[in-house]
GROMACS .gro file of C-alpha atoms in nm:
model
  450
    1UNK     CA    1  -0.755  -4.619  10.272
    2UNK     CA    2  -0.655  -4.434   9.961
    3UNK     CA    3  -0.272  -4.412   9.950
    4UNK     CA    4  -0.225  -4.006   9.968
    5UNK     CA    5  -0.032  -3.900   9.674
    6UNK     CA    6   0.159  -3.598   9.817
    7UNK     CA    7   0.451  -3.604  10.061
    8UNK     CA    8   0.285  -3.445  10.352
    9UNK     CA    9  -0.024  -3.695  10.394
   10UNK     CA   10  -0.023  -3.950  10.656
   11UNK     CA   11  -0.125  -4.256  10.690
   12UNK     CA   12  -0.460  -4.310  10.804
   13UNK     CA   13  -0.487  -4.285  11.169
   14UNK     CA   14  -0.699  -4.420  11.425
   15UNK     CA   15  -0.659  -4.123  11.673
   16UNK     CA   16  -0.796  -3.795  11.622
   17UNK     CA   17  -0.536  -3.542  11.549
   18UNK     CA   18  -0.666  -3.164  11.686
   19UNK     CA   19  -0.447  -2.980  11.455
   20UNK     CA   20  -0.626  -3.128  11.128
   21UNK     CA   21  -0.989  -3.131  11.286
   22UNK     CA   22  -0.987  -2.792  11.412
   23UNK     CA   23  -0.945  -2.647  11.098
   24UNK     CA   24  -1.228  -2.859  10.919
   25UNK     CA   25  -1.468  -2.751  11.222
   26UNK     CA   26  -1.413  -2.376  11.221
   27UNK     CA   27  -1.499  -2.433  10.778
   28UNK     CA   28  -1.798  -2.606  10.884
   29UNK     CA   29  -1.891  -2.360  11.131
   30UNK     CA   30  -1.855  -2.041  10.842
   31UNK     CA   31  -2.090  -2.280  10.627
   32UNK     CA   32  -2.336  -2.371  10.913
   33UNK     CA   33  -2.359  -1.970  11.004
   34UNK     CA   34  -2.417  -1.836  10.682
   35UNK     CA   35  -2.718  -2.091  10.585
   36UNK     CA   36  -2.880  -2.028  10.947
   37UNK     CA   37  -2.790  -1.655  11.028
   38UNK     CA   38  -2.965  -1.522  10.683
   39UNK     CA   39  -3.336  -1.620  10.770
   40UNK     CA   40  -3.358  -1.374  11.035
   41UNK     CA   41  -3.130  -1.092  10.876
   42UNK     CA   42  -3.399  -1.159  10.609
   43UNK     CA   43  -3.673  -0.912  10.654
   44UNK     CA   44  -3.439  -0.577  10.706
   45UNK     CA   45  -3.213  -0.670  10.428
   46UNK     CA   46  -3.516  -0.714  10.191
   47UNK     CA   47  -3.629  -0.352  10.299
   48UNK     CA   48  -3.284  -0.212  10.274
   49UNK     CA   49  -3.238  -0.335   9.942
   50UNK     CA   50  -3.562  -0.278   9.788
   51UNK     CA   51  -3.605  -0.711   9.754
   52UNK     CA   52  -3.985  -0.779   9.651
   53UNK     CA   53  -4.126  -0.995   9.897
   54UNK     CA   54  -4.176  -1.272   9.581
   55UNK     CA   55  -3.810  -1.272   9.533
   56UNK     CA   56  -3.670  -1.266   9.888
   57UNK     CA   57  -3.684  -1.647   9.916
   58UNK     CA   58  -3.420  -1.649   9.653
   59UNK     CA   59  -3.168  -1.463   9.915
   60UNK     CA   60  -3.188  -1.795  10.139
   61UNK     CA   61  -3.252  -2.056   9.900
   62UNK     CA   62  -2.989  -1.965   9.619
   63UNK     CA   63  -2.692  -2.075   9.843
   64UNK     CA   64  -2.839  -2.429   9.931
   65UNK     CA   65  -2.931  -2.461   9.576
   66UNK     CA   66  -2.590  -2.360   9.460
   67UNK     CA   67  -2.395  -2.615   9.716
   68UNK     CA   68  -2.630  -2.876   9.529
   69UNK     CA   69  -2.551  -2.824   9.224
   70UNK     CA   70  -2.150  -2.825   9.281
   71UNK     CA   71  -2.102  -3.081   9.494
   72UNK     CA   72  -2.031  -3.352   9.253
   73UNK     CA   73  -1.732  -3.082   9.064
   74UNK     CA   74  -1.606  -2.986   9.437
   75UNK     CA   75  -1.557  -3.345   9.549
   76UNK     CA   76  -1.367  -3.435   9.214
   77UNK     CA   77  -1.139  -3.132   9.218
   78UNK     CA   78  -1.068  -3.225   9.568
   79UNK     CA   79  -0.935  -3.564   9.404
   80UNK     CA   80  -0.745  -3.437   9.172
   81UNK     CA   81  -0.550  -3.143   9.288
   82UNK     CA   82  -0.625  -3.217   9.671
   83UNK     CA   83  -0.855  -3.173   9.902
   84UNK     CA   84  -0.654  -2.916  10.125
   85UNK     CA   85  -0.627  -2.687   9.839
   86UNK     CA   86  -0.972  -2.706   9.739
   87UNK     CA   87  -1.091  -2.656  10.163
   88UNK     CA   88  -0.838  -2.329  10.109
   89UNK     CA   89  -0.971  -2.234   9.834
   90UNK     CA   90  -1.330  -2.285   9.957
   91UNK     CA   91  -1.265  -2.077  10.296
   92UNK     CA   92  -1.021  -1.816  10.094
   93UNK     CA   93  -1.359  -1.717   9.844
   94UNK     CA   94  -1.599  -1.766  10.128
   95UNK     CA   95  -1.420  -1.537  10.324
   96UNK     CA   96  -1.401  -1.260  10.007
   97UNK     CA   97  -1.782  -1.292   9.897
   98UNK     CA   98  -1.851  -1.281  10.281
   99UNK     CA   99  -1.686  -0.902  10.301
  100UNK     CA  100  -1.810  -0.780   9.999
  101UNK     CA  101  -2.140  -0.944   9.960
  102UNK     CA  102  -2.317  -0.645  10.251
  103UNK     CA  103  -2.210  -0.360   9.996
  104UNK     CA  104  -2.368  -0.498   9.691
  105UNK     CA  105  -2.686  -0.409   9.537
  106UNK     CA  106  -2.942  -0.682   9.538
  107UNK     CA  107  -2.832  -0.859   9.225
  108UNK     CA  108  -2.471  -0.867   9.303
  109UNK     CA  109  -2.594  -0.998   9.684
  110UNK     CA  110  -2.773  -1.307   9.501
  111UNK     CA  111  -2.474  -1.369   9.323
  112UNK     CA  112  -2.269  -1.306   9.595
  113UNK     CA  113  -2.493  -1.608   9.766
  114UNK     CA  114  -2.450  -1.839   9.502
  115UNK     CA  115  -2.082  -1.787   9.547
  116UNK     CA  116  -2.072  -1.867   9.858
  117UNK     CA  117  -2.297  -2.186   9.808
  118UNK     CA  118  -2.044  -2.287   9.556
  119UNK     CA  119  -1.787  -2.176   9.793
  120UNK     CA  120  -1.995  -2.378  10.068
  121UNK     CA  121  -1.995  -2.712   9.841
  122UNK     CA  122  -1.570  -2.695   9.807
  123UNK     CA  123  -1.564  -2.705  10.197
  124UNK     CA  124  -1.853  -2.949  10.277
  125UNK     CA  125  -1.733  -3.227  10.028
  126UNK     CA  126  -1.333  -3.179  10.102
  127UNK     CA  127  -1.441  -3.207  10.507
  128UNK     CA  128  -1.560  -3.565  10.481
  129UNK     CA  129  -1.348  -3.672  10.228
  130UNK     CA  130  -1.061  -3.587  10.402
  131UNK     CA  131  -1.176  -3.719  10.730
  132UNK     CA  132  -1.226  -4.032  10.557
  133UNK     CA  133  -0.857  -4.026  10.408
  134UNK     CA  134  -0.660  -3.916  10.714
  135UNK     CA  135  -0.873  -4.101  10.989
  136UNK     CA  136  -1.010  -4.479  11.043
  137UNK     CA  137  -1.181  -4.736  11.298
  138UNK     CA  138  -1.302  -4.514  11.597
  139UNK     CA  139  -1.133  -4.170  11.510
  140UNK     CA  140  -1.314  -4.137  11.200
  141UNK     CA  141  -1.634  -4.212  11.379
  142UNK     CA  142  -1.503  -3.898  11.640
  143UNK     CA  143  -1.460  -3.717  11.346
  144UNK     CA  144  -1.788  -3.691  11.178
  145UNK     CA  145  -1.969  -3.732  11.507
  146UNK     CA  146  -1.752  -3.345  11.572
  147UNK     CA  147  -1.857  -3.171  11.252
  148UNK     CA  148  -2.249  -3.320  11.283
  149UNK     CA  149  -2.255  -3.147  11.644
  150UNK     CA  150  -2.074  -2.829  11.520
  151UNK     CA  151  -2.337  -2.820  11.180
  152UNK     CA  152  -2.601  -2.924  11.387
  153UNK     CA  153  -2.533  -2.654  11.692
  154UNK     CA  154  -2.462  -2.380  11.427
  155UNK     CA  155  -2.729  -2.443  11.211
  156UNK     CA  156  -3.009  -2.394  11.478
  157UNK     CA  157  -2.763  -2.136  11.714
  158UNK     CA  158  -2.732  -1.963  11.402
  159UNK     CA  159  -3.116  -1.751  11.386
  160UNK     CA  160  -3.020  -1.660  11.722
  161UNK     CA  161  -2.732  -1.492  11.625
  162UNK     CA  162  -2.830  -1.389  11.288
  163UNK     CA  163  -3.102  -1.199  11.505
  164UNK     CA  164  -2.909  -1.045  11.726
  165UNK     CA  165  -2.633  -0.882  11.497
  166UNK     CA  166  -2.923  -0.716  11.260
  167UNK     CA  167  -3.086  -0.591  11.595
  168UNK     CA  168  -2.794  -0.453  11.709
  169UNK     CA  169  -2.504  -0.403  11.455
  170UNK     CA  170  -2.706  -0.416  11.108
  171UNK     CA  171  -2.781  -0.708  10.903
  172UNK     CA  172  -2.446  -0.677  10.723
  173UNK     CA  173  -2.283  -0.848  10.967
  174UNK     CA  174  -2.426  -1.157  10.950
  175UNK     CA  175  -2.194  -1.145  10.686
  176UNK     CA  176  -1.910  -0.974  10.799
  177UNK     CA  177  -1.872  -1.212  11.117
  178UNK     CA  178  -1.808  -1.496  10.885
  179UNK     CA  179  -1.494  -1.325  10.765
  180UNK     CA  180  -1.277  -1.382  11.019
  181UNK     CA  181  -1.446  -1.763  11.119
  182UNK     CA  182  -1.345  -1.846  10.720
  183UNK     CA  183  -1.027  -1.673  10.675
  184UNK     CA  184  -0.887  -1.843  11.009
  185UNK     CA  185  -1.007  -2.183  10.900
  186UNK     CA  186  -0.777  -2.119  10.561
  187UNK     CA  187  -0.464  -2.055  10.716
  188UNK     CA  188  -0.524  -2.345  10.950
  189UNK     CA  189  -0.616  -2.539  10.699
  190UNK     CA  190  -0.310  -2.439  10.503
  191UNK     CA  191  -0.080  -2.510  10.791
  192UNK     CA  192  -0.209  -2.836  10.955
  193UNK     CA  193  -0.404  -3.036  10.727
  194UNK     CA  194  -0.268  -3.295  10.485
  195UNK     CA  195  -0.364  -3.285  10.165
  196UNK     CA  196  -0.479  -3.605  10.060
  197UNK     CA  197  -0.627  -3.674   9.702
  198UNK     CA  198  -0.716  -3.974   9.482
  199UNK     CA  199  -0.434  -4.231   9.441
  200UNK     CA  200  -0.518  -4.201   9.075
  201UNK     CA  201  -0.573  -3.843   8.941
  202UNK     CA  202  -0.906  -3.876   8.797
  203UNK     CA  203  -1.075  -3.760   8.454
  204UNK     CA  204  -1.278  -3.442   8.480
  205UNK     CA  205  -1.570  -3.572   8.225
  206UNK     CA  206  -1.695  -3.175   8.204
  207UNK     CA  207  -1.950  -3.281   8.014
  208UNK     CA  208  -2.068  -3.520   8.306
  209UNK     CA  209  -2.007  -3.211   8.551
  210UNK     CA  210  -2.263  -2.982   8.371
  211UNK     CA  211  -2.474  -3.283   8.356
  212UNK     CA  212  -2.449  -3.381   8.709
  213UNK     CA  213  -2.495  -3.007   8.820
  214UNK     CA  214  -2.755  -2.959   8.638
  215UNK     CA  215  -2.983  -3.251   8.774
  216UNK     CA  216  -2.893  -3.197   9.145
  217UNK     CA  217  -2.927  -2.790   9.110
  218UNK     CA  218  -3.290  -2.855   8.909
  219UNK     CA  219  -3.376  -3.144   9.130
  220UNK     CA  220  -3.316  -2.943   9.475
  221UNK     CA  221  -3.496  -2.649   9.355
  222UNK     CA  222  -3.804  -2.816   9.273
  223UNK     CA  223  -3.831  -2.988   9.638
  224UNK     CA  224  -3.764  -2.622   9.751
  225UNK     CA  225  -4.061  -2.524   9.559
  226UNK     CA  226  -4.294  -2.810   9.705
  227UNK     CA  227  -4.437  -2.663   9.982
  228UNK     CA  228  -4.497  -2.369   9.759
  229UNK     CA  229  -4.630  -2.404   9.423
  230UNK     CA  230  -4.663  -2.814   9.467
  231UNK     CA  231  -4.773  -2.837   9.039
  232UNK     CA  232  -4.445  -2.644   8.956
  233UNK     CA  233  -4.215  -2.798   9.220
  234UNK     CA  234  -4.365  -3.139   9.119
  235UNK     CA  235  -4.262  -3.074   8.755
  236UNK     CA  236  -3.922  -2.919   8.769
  237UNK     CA  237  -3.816  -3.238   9.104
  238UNK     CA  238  -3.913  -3.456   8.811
  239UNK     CA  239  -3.727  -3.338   8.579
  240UNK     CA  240  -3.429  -3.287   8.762
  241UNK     CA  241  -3.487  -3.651   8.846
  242UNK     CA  242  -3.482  -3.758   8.508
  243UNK     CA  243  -3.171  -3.602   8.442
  244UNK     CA  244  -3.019  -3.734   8.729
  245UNK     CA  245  -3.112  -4.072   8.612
  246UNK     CA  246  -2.910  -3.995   8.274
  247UNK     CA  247  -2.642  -3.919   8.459
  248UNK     CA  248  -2.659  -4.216   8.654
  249UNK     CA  249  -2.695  -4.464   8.390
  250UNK     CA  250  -2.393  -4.307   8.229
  251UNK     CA  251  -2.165  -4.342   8.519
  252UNK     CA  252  -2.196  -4.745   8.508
  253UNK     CA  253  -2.072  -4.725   8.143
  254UNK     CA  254  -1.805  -4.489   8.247
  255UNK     CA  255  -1.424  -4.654   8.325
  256UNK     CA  256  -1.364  -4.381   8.594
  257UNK     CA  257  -1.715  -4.229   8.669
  258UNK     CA  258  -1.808  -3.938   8.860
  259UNK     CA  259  -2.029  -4.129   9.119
  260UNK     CA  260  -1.969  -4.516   9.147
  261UNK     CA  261  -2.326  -4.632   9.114
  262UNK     CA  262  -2.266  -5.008   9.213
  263UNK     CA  263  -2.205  -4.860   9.623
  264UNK     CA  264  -2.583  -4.870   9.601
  265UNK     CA  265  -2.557  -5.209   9.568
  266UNK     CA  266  -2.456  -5.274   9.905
  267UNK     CA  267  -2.710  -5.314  10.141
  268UNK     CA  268  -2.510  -5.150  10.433
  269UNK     CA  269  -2.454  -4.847  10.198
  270UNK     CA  270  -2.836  -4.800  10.123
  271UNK     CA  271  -2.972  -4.849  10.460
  272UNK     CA  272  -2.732  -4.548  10.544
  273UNK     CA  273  -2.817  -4.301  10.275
  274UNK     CA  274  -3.174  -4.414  10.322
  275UNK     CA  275  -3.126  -4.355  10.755
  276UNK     CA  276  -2.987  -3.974  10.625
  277UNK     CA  277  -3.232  -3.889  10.361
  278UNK     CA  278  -3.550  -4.008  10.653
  279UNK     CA  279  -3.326  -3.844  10.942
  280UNK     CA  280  -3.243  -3.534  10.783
  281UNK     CA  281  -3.611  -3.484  10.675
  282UNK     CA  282  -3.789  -3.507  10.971
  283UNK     CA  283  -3.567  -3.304  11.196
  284UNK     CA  284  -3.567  -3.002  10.947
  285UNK     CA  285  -3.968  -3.070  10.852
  286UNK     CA  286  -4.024  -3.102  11.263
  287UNK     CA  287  -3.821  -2.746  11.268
  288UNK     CA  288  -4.028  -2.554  10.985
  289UNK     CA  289  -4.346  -2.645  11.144
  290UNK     CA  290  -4.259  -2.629  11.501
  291UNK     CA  291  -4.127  -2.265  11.380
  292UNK     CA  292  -4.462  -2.135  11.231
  293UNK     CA  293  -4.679  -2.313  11.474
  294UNK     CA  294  -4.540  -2.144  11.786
  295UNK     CA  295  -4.541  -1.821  11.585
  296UNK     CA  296  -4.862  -1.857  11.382
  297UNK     CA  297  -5.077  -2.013  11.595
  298UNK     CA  298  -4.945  -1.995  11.960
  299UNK     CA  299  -4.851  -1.641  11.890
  300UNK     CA  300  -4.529  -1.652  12.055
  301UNK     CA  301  -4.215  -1.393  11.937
  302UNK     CA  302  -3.979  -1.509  11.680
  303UNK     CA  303  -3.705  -1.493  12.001
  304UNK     CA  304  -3.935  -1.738  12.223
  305UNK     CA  305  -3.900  -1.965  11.910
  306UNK     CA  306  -3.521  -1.980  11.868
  307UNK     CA  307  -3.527  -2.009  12.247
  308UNK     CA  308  -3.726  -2.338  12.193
  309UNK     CA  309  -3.514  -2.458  11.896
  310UNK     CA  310  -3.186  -2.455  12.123
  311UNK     CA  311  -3.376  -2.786  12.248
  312UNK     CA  312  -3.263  -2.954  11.934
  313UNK     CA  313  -2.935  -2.790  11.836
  314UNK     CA  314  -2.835  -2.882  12.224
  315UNK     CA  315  -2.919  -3.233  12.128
  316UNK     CA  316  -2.798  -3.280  11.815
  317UNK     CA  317  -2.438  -3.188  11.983
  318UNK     CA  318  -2.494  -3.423  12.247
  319UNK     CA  319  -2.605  -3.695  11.984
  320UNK     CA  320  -2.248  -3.592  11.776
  321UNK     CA  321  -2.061  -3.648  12.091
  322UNK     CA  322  -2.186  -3.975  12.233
  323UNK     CA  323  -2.232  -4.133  11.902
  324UNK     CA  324  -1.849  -4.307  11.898
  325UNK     CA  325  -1.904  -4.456  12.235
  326UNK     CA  326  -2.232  -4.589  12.122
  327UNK     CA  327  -2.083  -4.751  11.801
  328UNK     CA  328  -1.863  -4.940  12.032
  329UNK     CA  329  -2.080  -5.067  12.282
  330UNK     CA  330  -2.295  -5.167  11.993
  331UNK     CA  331  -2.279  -5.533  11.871
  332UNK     CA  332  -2.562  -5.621  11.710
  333UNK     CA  333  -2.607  -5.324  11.445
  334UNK     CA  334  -2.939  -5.184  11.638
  335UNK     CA  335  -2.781  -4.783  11.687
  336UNK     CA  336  -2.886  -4.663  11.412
  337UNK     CA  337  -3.294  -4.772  11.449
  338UNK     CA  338  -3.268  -4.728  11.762
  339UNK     CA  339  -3.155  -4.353  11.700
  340UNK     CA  340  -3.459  -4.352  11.449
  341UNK     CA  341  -3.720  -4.517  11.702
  342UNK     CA  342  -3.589  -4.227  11.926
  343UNK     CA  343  -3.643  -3.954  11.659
  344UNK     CA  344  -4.018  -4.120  11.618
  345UNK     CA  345  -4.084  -4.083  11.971
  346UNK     CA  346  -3.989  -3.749  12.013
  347UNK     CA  347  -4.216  -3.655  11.680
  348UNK     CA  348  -4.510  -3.883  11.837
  349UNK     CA  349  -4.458  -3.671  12.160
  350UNK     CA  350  -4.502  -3.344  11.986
  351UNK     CA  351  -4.779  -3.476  11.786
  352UNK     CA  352  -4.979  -3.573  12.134
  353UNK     CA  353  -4.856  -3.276  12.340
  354UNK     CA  354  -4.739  -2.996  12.100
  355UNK     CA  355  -4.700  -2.812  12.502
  356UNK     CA  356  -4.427  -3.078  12.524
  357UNK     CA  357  -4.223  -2.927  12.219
  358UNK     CA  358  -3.913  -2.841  12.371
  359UNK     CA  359  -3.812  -3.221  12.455
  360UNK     CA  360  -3.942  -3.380  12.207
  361UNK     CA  361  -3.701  -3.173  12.022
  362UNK     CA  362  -3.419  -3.295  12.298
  363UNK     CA  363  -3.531  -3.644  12.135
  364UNK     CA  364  -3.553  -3.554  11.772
  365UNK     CA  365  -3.209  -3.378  11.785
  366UNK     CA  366  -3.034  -3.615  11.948
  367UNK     CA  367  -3.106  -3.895  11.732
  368UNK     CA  368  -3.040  -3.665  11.435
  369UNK     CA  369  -2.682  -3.587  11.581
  370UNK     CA  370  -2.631  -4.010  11.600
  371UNK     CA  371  -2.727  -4.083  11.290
  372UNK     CA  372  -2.552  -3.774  11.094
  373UNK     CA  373  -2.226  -3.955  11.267
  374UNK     CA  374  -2.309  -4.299  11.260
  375UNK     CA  375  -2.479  -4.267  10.947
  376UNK     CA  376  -2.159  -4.106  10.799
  377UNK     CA  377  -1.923  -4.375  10.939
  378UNK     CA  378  -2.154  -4.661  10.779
  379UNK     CA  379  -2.100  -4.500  10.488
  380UNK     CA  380  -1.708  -4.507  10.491
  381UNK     CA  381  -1.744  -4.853  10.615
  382UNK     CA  382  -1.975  -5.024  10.317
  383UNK     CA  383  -1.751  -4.791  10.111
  384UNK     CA  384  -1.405  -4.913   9.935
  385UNK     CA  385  -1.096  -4.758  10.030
  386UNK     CA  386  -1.063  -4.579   9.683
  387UNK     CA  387  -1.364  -4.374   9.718
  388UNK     CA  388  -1.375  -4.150  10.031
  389UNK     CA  389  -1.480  -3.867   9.820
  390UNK     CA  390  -1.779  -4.040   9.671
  391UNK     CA  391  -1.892  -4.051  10.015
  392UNK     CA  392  -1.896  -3.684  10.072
  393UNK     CA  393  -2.096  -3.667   9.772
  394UNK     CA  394  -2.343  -3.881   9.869
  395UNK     CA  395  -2.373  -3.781  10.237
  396UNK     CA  396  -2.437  -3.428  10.139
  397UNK     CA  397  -2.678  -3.507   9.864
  398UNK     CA  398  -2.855  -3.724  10.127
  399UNK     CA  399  -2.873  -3.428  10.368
  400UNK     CA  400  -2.992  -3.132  10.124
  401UNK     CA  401  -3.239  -3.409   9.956
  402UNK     CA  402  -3.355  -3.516  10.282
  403UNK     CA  403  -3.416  -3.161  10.421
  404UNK     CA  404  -3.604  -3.030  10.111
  405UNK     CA  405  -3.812  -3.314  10.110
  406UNK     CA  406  -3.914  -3.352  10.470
  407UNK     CA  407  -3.996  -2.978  10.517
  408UNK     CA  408  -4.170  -3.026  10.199
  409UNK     CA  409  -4.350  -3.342  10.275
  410UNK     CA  410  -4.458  -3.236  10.659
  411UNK     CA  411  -4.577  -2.913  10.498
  412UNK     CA  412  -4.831  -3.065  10.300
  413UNK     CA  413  -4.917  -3.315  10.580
  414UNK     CA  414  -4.984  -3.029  10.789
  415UNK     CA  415  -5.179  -2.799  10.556
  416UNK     CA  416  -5.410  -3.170  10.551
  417UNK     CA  417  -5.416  -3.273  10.874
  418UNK     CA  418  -5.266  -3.003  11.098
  419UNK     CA  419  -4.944  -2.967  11.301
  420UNK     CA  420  -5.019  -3.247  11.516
  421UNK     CA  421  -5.145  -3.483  11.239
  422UNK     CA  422  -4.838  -3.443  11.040
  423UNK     CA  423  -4.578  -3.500  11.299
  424UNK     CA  424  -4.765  -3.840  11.406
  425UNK     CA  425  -4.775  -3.894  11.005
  426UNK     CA  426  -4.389  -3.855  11.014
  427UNK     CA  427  -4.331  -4.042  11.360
  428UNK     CA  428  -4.531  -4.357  11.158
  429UNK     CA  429  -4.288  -4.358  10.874
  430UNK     CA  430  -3.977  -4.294  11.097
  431UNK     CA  431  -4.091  -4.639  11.274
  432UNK     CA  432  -4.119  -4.800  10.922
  433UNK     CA  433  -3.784  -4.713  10.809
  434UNK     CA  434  -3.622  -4.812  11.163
  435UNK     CA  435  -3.778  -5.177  11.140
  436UNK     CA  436  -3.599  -5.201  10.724
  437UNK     CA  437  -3.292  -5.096  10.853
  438UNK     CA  438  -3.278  -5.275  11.157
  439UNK     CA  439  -3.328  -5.624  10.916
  440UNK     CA  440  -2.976  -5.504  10.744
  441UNK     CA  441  -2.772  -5.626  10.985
  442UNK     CA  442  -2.473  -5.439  11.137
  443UNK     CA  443  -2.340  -5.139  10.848
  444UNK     CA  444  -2.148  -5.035  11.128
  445UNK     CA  445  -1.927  -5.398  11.218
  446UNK     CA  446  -1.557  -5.285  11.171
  447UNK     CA  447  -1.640  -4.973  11.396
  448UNK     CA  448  -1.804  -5.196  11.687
  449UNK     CA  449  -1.546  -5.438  11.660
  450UNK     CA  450  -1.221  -5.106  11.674
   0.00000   0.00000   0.00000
């Protein structure tokens, strides 16, 4: 593990410790919230602020957009000044966008979203790199399988909630209840958790940054776009692309790089991101249509949906949980397809019986809540000691990548071949990527063996 630099970081340990995980959970809960809660404060904040219905999708996209587009800065500040001061620093401006953000006109409550996506980024990459500097063996794999079930719960709990504070309080305080969740998770943060950072304080390379930024924040807007305006999404992903690959070619010629490109070259690593990207896609593709089908064509009440959706946020918690125990049971490297195969069932399911929706959600959750943990821990695993952060990075670019391409890919499926054609499509290519992965061997060997 990377030798902490400051007096007050531990070694790694392979037991959780409660007093530096709660902390991390309650930032990732403030995160989770404020992505989920907004699409259903959505329509009476538009009217109340006079949004035109062409540029209300920039309320809920700017954040995600924003947390692209930092995460490479966040992650290296984290290694240089440490990552408890950049969590505290993430929470502390999270928590002062969050209380101001209700009182500003519309253009000050975009920017006010971008902070907090920024904001968002600082705690997101300083979670898991942190987890992977003060935890190993088993405990890390507790850790991240805790912070998948709290993202996964929150993020689909969230519209629930989001719907019931503009019903009954306003939708200001879909806002306003993050205060608290943030500002507590700073001063817990500030009092319990180590603050690890790089062994060797790294260069900036601002130029890099802007560069970096720039690809992910042009390259996560155009999959936004996709199921949109597909012709202008198309153009601005590949462009973002491009850059990205400028950056990337860079950071091989680079002495202390940004993002270590050779961790691609191990196989175990790969399979991983590639597990995330396929994961990630089809639970929050299976989501976006299962959401407009029920409402669109089954006619059912946007309350009757959430009510359906607790199916998968239920399972993705259960998947977080159980995911350790699985990891050590497992000897032959097959949890991870397996949790795929089980994802592809559950889409198949839906596909053949879209009555059945509920659990095949149970089944496409809970494979989603493995995988976000197991897929994590393979990560650390494949990774060297000396870059923890670099895994944060990549997780999180796996997950936003993943999302905005599988809502974006299922979306066109389905405006093709209908709801049912494109979740069969998706349980097809699930099964595909389960079968590579499952010919990598075990990514997941030192955590088995713990």
């Amino acid at each position: 593990m990377t030798p902490p630099c400051d007096k007050d970081a531990p070694r790694a340990s392979a037991r959780i410790s409660w007093p530096v995980m709660v902390p991390l959970l309650v930032g990732i809960l403030a995160q989770s919230l404020a992505v989920s809660m907004i699409n259903t404060a959505l329509p009476k904040l538009a009217h109340d602020l006079g949004i035109a219905p062409a540029d209300q999708s920039w309320v809920v996209n700017i954040y995600p957009l924003a947390v692209g587009a930092a995460i490479v800065p966040a992650a290296r500040w984290g290694d240089r000044s440490g990552r408890r001061r950049a969590l505290v620093a993430g929470m502390t401006v999270f928590a002062l966008l969050s209380a101001v953000a209700p009182v500003l006109p519309a253009p000050g409550l975009l920017a006010a979203r971008l902070g907090l996506g920024i904001a968002g980024a600082l705690i997101l990459a300083n979670v898991v790199s942190t987890i992977g500097a003060v935890f190993k063996g088993h405990a890390r794999t507790m850790a991240n399988g805790l912070w998948v079930a709290v993202f996964g719960a929150a993020n689909t709990i969230g519209p629930l909630v989001g719907g019931y504070l503009t019903d009954h309080w306003g939708w200001q305080w879909v806002f306003w209840i993050c205060v608290p969740i943030a500002a507590i998770g700073a001063l817990l943060t500030r009092a319990t958790v180590p603050n690890t950072r790089a062994s060797v304080r790294p260069a900036w390379h601002p130029g890099w940054v802007m560069v970096a930024a720039l690809g992910l924040g042009v390259t996560v807007y155009g999959v936004q776009r996709l199921p949109f305006v597909p012709v202008v999404g198309a153009v601005v992903g590949l462009a973002g692309a491009v850059v990205l690959t400028v950056f990337l070619r860079a950071q091989r010629r680079l002495r202390d790089p940004l993002l270590r490109v050779d961790l691609f070259g191990d196989r175990g690593f790969s399979a991983a991101v590639a597990t995330i990207v396929v994961s990630a896609g089809v639970t929050l593709g299976a989501i976006y249509l299962t959401s407009l089908h029920l409402q669109n064509d089954r006619g059912w009440s946007a309350s009757a949906t959430g009510l359906v959706l607790l199916w998968q946020a239920i399972a993705t918690t259960i998947g977080g949980i159980v995911a350790p125990t699985l990891a050590r049971i497992d000897r032959r490297g097959l949890v991870l397809p397996a949790a795929l195969i089980l994802q592809a069932a559950g889409l198949a399911w839906a596909a053949r019986d879209p009555a059945a929706i509920g659990p095949a959600l149970l089944l496409i959750g809970a494979g989603f809540g493995v995988i976000g943990t197991l897929g994590t821990t393979a990560l650390f695993v494949a990774a060297p000691a000396d870059a923890v952060s670099q895994v944060g990075v990549v997780q999180e670019v796996a997950f936003a990548l993943g999302s905005g391409l599988g809502i974006a890919v299922l979306a066109a499926l389905a405006a093709s071949s209908g709801y049912s054609g494109s979740l069969a499509a998706a349980a097809v290519g699930v099964t595909v990527t389960a079968v590579v992965v499952a010919q990598i061997g075990n990514p997941l060997a030192p955590v088995s063996s713990t």
